[in-house]
Each structure stands twice: as C-alpha cells, then as structure tokens.
Short mmCIF file of C-alpha atoms in Angstrom, two decimals:
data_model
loop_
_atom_site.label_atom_id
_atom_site.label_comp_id
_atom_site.label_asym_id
_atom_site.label_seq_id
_atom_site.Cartn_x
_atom_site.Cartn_y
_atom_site.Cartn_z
CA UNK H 10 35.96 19.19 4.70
CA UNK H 11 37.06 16.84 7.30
CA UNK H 12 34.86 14.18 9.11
CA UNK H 13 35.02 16.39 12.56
CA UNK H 14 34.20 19.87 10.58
CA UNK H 15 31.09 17.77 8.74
CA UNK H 16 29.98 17.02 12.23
CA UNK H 17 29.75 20.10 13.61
CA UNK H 18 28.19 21.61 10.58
CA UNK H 19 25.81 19.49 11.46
CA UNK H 20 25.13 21.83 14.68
CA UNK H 21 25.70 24.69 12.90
CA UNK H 22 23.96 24.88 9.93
CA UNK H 23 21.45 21.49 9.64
CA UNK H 24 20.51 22.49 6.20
CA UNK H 25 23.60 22.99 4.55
CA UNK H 26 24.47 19.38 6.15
CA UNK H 27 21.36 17.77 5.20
CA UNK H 28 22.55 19.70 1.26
CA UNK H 29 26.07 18.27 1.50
CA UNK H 30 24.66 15.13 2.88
CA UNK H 31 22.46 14.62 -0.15
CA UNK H 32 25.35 15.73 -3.01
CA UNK H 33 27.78 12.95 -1.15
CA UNK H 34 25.55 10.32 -1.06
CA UNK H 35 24.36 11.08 -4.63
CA UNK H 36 28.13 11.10 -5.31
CA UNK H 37 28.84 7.79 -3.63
CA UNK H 38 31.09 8.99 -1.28
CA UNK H 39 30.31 6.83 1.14
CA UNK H 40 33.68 7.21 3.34
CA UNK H 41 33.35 10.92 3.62
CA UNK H 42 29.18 10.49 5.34
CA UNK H 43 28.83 12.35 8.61
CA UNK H 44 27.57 8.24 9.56
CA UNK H 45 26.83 9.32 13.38
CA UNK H 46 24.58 12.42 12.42
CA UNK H 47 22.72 10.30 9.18
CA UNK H 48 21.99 7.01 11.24
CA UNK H 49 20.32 10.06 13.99
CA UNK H 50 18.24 11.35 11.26
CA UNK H 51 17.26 7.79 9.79
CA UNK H 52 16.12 6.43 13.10
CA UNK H 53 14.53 10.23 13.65
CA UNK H 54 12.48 9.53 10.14
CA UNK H 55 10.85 6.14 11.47
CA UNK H 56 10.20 7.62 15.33
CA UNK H 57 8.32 10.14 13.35
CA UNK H 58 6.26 7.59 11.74
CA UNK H 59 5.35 6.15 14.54
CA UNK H 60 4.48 9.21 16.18
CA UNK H 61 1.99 10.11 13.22
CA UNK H 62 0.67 6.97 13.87
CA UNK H 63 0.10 7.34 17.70
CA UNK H 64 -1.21 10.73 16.90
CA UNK H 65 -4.16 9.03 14.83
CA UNK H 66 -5.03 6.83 17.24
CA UNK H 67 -5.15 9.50 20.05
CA UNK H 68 -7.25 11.57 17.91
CA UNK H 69 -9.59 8.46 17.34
CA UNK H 70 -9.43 6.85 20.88
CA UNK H 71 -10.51 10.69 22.12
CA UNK H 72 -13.20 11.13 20.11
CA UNK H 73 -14.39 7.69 20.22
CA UNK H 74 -14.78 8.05 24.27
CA UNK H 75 -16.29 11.38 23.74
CA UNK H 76 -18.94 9.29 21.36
CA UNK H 77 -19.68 6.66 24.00
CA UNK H 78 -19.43 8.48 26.97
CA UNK H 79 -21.04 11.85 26.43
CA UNK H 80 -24.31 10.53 24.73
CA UNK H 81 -26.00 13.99 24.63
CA UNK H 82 -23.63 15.43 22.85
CA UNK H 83 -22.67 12.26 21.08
CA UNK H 84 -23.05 14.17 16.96
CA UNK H 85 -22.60 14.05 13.40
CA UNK H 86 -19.54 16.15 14.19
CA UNK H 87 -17.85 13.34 16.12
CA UNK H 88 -18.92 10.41 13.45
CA UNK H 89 -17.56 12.55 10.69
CA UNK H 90 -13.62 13.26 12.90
CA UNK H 91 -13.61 9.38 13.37
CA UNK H 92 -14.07 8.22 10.29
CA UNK H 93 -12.10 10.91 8.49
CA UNK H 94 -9.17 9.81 11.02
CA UNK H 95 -9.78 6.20 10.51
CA UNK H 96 -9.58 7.09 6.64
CA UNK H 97 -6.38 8.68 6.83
CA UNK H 98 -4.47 5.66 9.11
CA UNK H 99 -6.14 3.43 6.55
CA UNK H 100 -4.09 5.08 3.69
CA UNK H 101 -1.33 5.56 5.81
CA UNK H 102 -1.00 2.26 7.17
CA UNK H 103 -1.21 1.43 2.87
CA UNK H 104 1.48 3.36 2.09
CA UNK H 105 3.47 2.54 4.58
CA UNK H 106 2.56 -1.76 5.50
CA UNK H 107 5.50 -1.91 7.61
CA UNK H 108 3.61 0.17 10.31
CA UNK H 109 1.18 -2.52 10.71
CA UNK H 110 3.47 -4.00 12.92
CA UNK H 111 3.94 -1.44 15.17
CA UNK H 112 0.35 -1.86 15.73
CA UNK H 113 0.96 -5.38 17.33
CA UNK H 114 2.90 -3.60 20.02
CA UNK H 115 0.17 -3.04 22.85
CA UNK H 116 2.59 -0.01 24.08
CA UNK H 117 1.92 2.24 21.12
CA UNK H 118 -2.16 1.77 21.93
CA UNK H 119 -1.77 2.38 25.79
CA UNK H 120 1.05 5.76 25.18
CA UNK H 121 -2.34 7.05 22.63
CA UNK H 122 -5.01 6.21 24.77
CA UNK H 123 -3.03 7.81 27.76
CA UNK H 124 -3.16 11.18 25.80
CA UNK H 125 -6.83 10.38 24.31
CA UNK H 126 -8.01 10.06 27.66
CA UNK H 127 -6.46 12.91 29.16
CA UNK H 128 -7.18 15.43 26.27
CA UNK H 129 -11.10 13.84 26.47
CA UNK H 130 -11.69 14.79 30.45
CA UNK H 131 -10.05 18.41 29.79
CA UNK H 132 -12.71 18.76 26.79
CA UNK H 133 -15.79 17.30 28.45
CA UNK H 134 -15.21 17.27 32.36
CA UNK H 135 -16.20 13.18 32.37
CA UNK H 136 -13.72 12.38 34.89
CA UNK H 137 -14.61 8.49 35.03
CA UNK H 138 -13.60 7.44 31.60
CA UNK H 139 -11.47 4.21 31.66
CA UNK H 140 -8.44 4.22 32.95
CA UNK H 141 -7.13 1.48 30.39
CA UNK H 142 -8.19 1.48 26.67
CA UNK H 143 -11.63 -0.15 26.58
CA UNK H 144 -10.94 -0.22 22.51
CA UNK H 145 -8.96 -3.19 20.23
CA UNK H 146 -6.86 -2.46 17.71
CA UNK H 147 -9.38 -3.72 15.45
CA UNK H 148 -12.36 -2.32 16.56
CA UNK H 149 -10.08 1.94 16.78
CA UNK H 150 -9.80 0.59 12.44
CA UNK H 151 -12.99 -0.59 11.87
CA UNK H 152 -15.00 1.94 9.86
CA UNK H 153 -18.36 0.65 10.97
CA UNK H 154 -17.49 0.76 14.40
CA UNK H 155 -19.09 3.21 17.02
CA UNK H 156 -19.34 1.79 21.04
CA UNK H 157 -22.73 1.53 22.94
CA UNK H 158 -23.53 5.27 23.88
CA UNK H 159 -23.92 5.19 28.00
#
C-alpha cells in the first residue's frame, strides 16, 4: 500500500488505519507511517487530556458556585460531587504530572469557569454569579475547601 492509499484509508476506514498503523510501527517500518494522519492523532490524544481536565474543573467550579451562592440549597449532595471531582483530578493529575502544567495556564481556568458559570445560572436561575472565576487554582484542589455561603 502506497503512502497516498494509507492516507485515505485513513478517511475511509479509521480503524483498519489505526490496525495497520499499530502492525507498522510494531514492525518498525517507520518510512511506510501515514506521519501526517499519526502526528493528528498524537496531538488529538493530549487535546483530549486537557479537555478531561477542563471538564473537572467545570464540574467543580459549577458546583462550587452553586455551594456558595445558593445557600438554601447549599447540601450534602453538592459536598459529596466536589470532593468526588476533586478526588478524581487528584489521581489524574498523579497519573499524568505533566498536566500540572497546564494548570499554570490561567486560560484553561477561565475556558472552565466560562462553562461552570453558564451551566450554574441555567440550573439555579442566580443570574449574578461572577463574571470572572472568584476561585484559585489552589483553592478548585484543595479538599478542605468550601467558600463562605452568601
């Protein structure tokens, strides 16, 4: 199979590339790699890292505003999604240290907290939550904790 015909089996059948892909590598047949299509699907694997990551902080910045700013209905329920979250980007942030990094990058906070904030006023009708994330980095990890209730 030449180079062009590897390519577009990549468009026409994605597992029988991804199969062939695996046997040449395995192989070392290094010249015969569809390089453009693998170096897409590298770069796709660590985007979807990061978006796992941004996904756990949206899920923690949401429920942490729901916590602070919808005291009567501030619960057990809530404490228990937070710290179950916080668990799991814990351990994920373990087996994977690199991500810590991406942490450092304020963008990745202010895309979650974007999508925290928006999913939190569709759930609880609080339409003055802050527009900006009123949470550190440090403070979305920390286990212990939990902002004043208002």
């Amino acid at each position: 199979m030449n180079t062009s015909e590897f390519e577009n089996l990549y468009e026409q059948d994605y597992y029988l590339w991804v199969e062939k892909t695996s046997n040449l590598l395995k192989e070392r047949k290094f010249t015969q790699l569809d390089l453009k299509n693998l170096i897409e699907e590298i770069e796709t694997l660590g985007r979807s890292e990061q978006d796992k990551l941004t996904f756990s902080l949206r899920i923690i910045c949401k429920n942490l505003l729901q916590w602070q700013y919808q005291a009567a209905k501030s619960s057990k329920r809530l404490i228990k999604t937070i710290s179950q979250e916080r668990d799991n980007l814990s351990d994920y942030l373990e087996d994977i240290p690199s991500l810590k990094s991406v942490l450092q990058n304020r963008q990745i906070l202010i895309k979650a907290y974007r999508r925290a904030r928006r999913n939190a006023i569709r759930e609880t009708a609080i339409t003055n939550l802050p527009e900006d994330c009123p949470y550190s980095i440090e403070q979305i990890l920390d286990l212990k904790f939990f902002p004043k209730v208002y």
